Short mmCIF file of C-alpha atoms and ligand atoms in Angstrom, two decimals:
data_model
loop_
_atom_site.label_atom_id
_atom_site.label_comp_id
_atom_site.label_asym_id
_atom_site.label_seq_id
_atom_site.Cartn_x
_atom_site.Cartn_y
_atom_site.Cartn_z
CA UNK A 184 -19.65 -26.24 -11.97
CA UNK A 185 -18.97 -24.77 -8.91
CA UNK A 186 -21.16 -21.08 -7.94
CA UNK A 187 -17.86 -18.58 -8.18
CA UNK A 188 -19.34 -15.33 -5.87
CA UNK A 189 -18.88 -11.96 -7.69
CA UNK A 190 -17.38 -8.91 -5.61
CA UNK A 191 -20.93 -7.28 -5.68
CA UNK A 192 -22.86 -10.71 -3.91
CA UNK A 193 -20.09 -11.02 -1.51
CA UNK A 194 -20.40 -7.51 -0.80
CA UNK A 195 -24.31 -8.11 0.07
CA UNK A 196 -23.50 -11.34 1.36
CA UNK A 197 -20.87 -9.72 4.51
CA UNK A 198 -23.78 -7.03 5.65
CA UNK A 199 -21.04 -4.33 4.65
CA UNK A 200 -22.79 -0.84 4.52
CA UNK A 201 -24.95 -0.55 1.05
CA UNK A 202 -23.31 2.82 0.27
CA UNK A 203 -19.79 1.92 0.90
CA UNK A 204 -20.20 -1.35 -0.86
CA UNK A 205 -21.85 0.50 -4.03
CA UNK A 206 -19.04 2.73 -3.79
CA UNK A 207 -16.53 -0.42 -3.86
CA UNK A 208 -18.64 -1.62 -6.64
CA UNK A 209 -17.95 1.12 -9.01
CA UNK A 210 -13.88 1.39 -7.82
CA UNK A 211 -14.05 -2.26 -9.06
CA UNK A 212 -15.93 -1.67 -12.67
CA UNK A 213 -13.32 1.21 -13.11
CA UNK A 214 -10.43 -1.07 -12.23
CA UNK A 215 -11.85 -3.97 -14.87
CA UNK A 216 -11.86 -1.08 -17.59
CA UNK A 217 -7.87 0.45 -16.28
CA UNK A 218 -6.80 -3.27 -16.48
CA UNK A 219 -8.09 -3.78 -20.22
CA UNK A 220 -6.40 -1.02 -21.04
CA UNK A 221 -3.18 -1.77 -19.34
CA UNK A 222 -4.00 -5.60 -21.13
CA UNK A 223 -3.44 -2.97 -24.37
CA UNK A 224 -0.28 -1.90 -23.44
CA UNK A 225 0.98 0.79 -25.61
CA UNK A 226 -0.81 0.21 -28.47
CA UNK A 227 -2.71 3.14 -29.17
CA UNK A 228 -0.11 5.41 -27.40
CA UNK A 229 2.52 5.41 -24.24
CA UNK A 230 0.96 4.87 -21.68
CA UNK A 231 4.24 5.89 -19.76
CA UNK A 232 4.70 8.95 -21.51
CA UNK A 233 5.49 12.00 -19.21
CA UNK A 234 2.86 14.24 -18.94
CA UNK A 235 3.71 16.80 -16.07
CA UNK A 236 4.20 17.09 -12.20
CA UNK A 237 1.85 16.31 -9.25
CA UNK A 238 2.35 18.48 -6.37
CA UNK A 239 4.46 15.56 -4.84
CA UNK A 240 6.83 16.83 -7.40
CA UNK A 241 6.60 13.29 -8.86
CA UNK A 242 6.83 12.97 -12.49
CA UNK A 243 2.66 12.33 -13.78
CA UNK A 244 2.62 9.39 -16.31
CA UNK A 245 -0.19 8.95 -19.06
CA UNK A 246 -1.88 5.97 -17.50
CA UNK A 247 -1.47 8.39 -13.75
CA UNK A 248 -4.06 10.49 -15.47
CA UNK A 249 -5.93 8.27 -17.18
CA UNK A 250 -6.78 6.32 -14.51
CA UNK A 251 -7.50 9.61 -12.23
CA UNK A 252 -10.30 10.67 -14.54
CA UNK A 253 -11.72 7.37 -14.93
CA UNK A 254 -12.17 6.76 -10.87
CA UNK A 255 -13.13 10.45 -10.59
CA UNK A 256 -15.79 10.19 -13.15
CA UNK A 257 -17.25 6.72 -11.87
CA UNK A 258 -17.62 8.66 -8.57
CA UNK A 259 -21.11 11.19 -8.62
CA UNK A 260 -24.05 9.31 -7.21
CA UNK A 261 -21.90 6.87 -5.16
CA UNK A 262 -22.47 9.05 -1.68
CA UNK A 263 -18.96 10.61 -2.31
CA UNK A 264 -18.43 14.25 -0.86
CA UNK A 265 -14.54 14.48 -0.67
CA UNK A 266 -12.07 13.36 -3.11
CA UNK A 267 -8.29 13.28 -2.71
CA UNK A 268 -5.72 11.93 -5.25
CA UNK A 269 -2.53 11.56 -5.66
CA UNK A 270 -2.64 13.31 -9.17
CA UNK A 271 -4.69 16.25 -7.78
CA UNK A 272 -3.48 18.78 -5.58
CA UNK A 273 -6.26 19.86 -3.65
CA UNK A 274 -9.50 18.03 -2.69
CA UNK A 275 -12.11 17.92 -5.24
CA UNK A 276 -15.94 17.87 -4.38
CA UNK A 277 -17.78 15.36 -6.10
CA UNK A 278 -21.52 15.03 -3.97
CA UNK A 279 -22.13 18.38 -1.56
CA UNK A 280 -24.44 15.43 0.29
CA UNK A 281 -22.29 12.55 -0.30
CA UNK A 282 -21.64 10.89 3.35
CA UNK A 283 -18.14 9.40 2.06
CA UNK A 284 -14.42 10.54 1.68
CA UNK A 285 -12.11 8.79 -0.40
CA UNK A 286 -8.48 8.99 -0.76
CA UNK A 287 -6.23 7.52 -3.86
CA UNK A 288 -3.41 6.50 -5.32
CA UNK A 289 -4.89 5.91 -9.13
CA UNK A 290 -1.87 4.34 -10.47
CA UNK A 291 0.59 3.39 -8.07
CA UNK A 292 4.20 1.66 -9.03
CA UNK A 293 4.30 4.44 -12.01
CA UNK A 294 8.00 4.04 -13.16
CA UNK A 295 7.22 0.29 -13.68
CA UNK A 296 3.98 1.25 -16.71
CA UNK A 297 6.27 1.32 -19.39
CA UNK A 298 8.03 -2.09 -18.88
CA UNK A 299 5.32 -4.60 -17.93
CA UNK A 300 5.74 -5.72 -14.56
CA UNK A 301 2.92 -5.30 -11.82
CA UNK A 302 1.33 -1.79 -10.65
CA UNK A 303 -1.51 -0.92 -8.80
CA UNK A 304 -4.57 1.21 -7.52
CA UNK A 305 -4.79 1.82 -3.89
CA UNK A 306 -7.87 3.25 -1.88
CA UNK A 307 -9.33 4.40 1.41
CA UNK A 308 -12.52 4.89 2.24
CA UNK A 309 -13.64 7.27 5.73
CA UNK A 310 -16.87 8.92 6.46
CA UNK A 311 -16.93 12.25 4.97
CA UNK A 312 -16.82 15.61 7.96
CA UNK A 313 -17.69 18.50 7.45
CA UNK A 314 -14.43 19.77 5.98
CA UNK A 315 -12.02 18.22 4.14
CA UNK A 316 -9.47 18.60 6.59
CA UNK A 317 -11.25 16.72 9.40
CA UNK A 318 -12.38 13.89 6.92
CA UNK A 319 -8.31 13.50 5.80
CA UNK A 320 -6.16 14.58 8.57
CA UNK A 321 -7.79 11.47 10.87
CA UNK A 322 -6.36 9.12 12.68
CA UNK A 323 -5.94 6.40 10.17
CA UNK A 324 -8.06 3.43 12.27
CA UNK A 325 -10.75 5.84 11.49
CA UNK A 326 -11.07 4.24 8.15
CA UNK A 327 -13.96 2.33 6.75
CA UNK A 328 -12.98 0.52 4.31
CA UNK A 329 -9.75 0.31 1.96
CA UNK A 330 -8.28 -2.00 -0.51
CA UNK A 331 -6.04 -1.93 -3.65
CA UNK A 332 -6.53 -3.47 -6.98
CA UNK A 333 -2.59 -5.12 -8.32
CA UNK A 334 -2.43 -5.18 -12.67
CA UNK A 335 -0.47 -8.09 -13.11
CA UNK A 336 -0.57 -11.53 -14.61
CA UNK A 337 -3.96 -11.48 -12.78
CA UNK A 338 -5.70 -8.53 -11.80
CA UNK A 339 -7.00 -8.82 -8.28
CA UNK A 340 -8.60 -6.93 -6.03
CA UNK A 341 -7.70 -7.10 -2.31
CA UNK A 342 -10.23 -5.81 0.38
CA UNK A 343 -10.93 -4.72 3.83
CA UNK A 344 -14.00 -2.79 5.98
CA UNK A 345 -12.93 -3.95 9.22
CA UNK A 346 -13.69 -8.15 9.44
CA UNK A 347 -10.72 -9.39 7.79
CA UNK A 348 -9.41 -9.12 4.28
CA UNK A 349 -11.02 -10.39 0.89
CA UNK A 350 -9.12 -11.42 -1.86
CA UNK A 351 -10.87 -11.87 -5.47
CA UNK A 352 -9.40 -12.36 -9.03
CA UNK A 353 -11.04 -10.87 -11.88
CA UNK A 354 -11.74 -13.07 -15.14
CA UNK A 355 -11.16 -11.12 -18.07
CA UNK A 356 -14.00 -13.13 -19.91
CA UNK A 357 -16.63 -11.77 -18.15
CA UNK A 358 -15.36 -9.17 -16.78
CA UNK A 359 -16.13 -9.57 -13.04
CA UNK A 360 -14.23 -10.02 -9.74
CA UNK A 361 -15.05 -13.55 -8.30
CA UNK A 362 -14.14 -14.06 -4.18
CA UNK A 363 -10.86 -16.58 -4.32
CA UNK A 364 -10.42 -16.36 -0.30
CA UNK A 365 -12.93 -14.56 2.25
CA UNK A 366 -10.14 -14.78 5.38
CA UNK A 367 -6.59 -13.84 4.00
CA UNK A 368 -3.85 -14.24 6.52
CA UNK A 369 -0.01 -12.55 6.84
CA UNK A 370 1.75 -16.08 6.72
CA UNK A 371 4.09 -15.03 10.38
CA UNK A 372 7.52 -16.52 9.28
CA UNK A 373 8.91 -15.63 6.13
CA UNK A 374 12.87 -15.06 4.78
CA UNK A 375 11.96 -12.01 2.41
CA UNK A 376 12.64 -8.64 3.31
CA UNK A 377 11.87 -5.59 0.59
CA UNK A 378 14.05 -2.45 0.82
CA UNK A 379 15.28 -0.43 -2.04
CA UNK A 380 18.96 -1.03 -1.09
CA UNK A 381 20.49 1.49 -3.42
CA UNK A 382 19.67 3.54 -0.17
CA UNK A 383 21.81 2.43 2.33
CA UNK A 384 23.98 5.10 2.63
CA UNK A 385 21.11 7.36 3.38
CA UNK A 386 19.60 5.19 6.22
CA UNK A 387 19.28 6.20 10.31
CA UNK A 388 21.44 3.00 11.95
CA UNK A 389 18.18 1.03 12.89
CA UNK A 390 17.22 0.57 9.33
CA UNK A 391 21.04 0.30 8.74
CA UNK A 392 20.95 -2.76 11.60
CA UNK A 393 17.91 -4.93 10.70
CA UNK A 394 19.14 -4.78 6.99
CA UNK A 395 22.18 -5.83 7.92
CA UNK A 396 21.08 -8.44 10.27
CA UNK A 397 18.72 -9.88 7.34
CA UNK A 398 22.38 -9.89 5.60
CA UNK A 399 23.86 -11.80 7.78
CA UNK A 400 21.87 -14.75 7.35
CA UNK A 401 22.06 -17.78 9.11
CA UNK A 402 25.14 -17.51 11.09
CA UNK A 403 23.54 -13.80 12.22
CA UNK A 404 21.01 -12.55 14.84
CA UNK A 405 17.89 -13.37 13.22
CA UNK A 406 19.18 -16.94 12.48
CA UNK A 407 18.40 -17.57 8.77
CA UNK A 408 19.35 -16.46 5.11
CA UNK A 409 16.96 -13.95 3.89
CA UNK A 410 15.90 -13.25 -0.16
CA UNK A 411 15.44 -9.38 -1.42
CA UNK A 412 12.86 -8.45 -3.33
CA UNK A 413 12.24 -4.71 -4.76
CA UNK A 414 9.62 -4.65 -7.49
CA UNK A 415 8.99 -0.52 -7.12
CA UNK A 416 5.80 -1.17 -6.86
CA UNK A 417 3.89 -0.49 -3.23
CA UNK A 418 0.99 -2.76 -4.50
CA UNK A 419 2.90 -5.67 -5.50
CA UNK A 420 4.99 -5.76 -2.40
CA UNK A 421 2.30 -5.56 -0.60
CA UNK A 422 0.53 -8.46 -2.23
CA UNK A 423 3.42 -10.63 -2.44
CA UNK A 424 3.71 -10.04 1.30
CA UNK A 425 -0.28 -10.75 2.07
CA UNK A 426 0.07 -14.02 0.12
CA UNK A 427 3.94 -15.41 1.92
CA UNK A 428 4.71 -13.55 4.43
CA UNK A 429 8.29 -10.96 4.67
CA UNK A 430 8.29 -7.23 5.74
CA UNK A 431 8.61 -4.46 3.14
CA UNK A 432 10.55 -1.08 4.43
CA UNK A 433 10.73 2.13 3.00
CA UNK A 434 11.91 4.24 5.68
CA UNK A 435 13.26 7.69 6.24
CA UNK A 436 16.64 8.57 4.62
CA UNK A 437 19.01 11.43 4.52
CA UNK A 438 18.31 12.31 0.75
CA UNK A 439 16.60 15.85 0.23
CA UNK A 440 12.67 15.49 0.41
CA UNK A 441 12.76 11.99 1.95
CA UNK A 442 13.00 12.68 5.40
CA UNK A 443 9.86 11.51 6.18
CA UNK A 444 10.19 8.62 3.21
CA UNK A 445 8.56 8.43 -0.09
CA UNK A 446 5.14 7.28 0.95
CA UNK A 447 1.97 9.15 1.36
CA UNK A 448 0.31 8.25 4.59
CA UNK A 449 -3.13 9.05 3.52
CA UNK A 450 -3.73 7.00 0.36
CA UNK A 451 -1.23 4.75 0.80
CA UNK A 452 -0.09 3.81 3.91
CA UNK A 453 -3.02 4.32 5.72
CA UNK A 454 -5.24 2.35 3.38
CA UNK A 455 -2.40 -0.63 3.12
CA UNK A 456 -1.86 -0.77 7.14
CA UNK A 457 -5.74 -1.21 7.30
CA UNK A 458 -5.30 -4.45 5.17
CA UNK A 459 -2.25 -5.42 7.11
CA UNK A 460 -3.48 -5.38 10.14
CA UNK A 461 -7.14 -6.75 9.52
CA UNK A 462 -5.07 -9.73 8.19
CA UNK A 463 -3.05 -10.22 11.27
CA UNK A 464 0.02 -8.46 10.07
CA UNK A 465 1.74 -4.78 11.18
CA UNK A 466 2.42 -1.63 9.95
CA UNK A 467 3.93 1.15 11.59
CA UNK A 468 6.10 4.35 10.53
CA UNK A 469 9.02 2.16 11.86
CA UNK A 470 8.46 2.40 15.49
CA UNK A 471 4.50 3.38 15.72
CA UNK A 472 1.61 1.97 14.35
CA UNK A 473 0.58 3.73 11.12
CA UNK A 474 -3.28 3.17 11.94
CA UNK A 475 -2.95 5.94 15.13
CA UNK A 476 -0.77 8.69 12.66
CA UNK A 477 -2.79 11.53 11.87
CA UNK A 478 -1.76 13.07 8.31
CA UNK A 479 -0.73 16.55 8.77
CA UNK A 480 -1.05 17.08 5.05
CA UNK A 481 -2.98 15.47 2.07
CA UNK A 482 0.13 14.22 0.55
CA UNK A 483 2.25 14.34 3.68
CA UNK A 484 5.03 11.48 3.72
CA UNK A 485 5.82 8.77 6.69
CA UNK A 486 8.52 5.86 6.36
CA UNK A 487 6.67 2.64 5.84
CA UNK A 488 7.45 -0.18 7.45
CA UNK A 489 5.03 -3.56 7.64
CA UNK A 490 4.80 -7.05 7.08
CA UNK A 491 4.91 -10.43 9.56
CA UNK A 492 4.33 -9.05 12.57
CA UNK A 493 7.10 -10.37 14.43
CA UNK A 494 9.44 -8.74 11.53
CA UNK A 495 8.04 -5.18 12.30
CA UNK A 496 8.02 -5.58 16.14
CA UNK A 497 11.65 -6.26 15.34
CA UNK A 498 11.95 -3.19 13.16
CA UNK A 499 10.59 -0.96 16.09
CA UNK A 500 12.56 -2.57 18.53
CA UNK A 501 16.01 -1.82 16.88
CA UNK A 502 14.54 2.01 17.18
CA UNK A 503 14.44 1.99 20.39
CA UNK A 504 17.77 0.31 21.09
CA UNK A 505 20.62 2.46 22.86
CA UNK A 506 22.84 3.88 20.17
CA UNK A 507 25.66 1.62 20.85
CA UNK A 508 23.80 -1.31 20.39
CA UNK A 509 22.56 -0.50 16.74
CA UNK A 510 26.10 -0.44 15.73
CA UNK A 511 26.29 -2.61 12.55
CA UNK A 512 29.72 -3.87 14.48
CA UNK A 513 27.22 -5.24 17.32
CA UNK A 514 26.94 -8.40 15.74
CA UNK A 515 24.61 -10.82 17.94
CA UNK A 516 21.89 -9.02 19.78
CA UNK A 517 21.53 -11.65 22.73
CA UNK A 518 18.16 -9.35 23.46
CA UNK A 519 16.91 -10.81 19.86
CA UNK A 520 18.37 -14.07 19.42
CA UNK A 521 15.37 -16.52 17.93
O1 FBP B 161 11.55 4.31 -6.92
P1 FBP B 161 11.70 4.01 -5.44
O2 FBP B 161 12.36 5.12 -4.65
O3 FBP B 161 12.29 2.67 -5.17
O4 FBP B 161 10.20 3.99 -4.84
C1 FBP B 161 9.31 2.98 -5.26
C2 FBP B 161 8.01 3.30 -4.58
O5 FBP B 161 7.47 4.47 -5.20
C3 FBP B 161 6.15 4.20 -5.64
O6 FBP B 161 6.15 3.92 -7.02
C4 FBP B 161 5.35 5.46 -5.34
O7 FBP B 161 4.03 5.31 -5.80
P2 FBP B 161 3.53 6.05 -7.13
O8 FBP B 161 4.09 5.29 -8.28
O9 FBP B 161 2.04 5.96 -7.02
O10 FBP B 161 4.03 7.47 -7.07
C5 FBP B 161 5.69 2.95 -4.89
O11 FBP B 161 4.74 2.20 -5.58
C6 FBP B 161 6.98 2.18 -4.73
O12 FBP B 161 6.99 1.35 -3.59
MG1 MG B 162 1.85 5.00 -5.09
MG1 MG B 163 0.54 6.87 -8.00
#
């Protein structure tokens, strides 16, 4: 029988620092207890049912809640100070002389809870300053740590603090995360792009371009047919694109409140560029890398785009391309021609 190694000895094993592993610890036992109850499904009661407004002006789900309290409560005694969350407005202070500050999306993919396909918990871990502000509102390769646990057929658990990314799948039997790959790597040519197309009309003419380019498939500049995927869910594109490769886009767009995108850049962009990038991938805002942004707000926005690194460098190209040449109508782009 073959020695499977838990999160927690892996943890010790890698020399990562005691308290942000013990904090990592606990994120995980809360995850094990979100995913049994997810498991559940809506048996005791919906766990999709509307329950308010964040101060995203997002609609709050049941299981949004749920799963706030239970990572909040797991927190005291971890060497937390600062807490921000996607659910709570303003940051909550959990240890006055906790050295840590983390940043979360509880339950991430929320319009997807009620009809059983894959959502998430993302996370980001810094060193907590003095204020809030300076902990937050940091350059985003200031991180320490960050990872995101995906609810799905398996529940896995996906992590970085700097020397590559981790990938472990939890066994429901025993209830602990076992380490399936120590060195996960963004697989550099893939035909998938992600893009919630029902958008187009809103897009600047870069995004317009590259989408279209991905369109034109074989015969076009990029030089073969592309698939689309759109799950709604951050975590599970993310995954999907960790494990095969493609680039995932959710950029700027002309609609009211989304000029900066849907995304928040603290704890979720930040935290997924960090795994991105550690795993040989990019991630930028569509032209820079999202790992130099500095939030300007808890829950400020930035369009997300990341993936195969060649597919982003692409992205950020097209951005920078004179306006006639990001005409849709500018059908082979010599400049680009693989
Ligand atoms: O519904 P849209 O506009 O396609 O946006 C989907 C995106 O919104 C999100 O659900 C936002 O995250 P939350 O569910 O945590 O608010 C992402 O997971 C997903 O990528
Ligand atoms: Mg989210
Ligand atoms: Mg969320």
């Amino acid at each position: 029988m073959t020695h499977i190694t838990s999160l927690h000895e892996h943890l010790l094993l890698t020399g990562a620092d005691p308290v942000v592993a013990g904090l990592i610890g606990a994120l995980g036992g809360v995850a094990v207890e979100v995913s049994r109850l997810i498991a559940r499904g809506g048996l005791s009661s919906s766990l999709g049912a509307a329950v308010g407004r964040n101060s995203d002006g997002d609609g709050q789900k049941a299981l949004d809640m749920i799963a706030d309290d239970a990572f909040a409560a797991c927190l005291p005694g971890t060497g937390v100070r600062w807490l921000v969350s996607e659910e709570r407005e303003g940051v909550t202070e959990i240890d006055p002389s906790g050295t840590l500050a983390l940043a979360i999306d509880p339950l991430d993919g929320s319009s997807n809870i009620d009809v059983n396909v894959s959502i998430g918990t993302i996370f980001s871990i810094r060193a907590a300053q003095a204020s809030p502000e300076e902990s937050f509102l940091a350059p985003a390769d200031g991180q320490l740590a960050a990872g995101y646990v995906i609810y799905g057929p398996q529940t896995a658990l996906l992590l970085t603090w700097g020397a590559g990314v981790s990938h472990y799948v939890l066994d429901p039997g025993t209830g602990r995360f076992g380490l399936v790959n120590d060195r996960v790597r963004v697989p550099p040519r893939a035909s998938e792009f992600a893009i919630n197309a029902s958008n187009f009309r809103h897009w600047s003419k870069p995004v317009r371009a590259y989408v279209d380019d991905c369109l034109s498939g074989a015969a076009g500049p990029l030089g073969r047919d592309y698939n689309m995927r759109w799950i709604a869910s951050l975590v599970a594109e993310t995954h999907r694109i960790l494990m095969r490769g493609g680039i995932f886009l959710y950029p700027a767009d002309a609609r009211p409140g989304y000029q900066h995108g849907r995304l928040r850049l603290v704890y979720e962009c930040a935290p997924i560029a960090f795994l991105m990038e550690q795993a040989g991938g990019r991630a930028t805002d569509g032209a820079d890398p999202i790992l130099s942004r500095a939030a300007s707000g808890l829950h400020a926005r930035t369009p997300f785009v990341f993936g195969s690194a060649e597919k982003v460098a692409r992205v950020a190209a097209y951005h920078d391309l004179p306006e006639a040449e990001i005409s849709p109508l500018f059908g082979i782009r010599g400049l680009f021609k693989t």
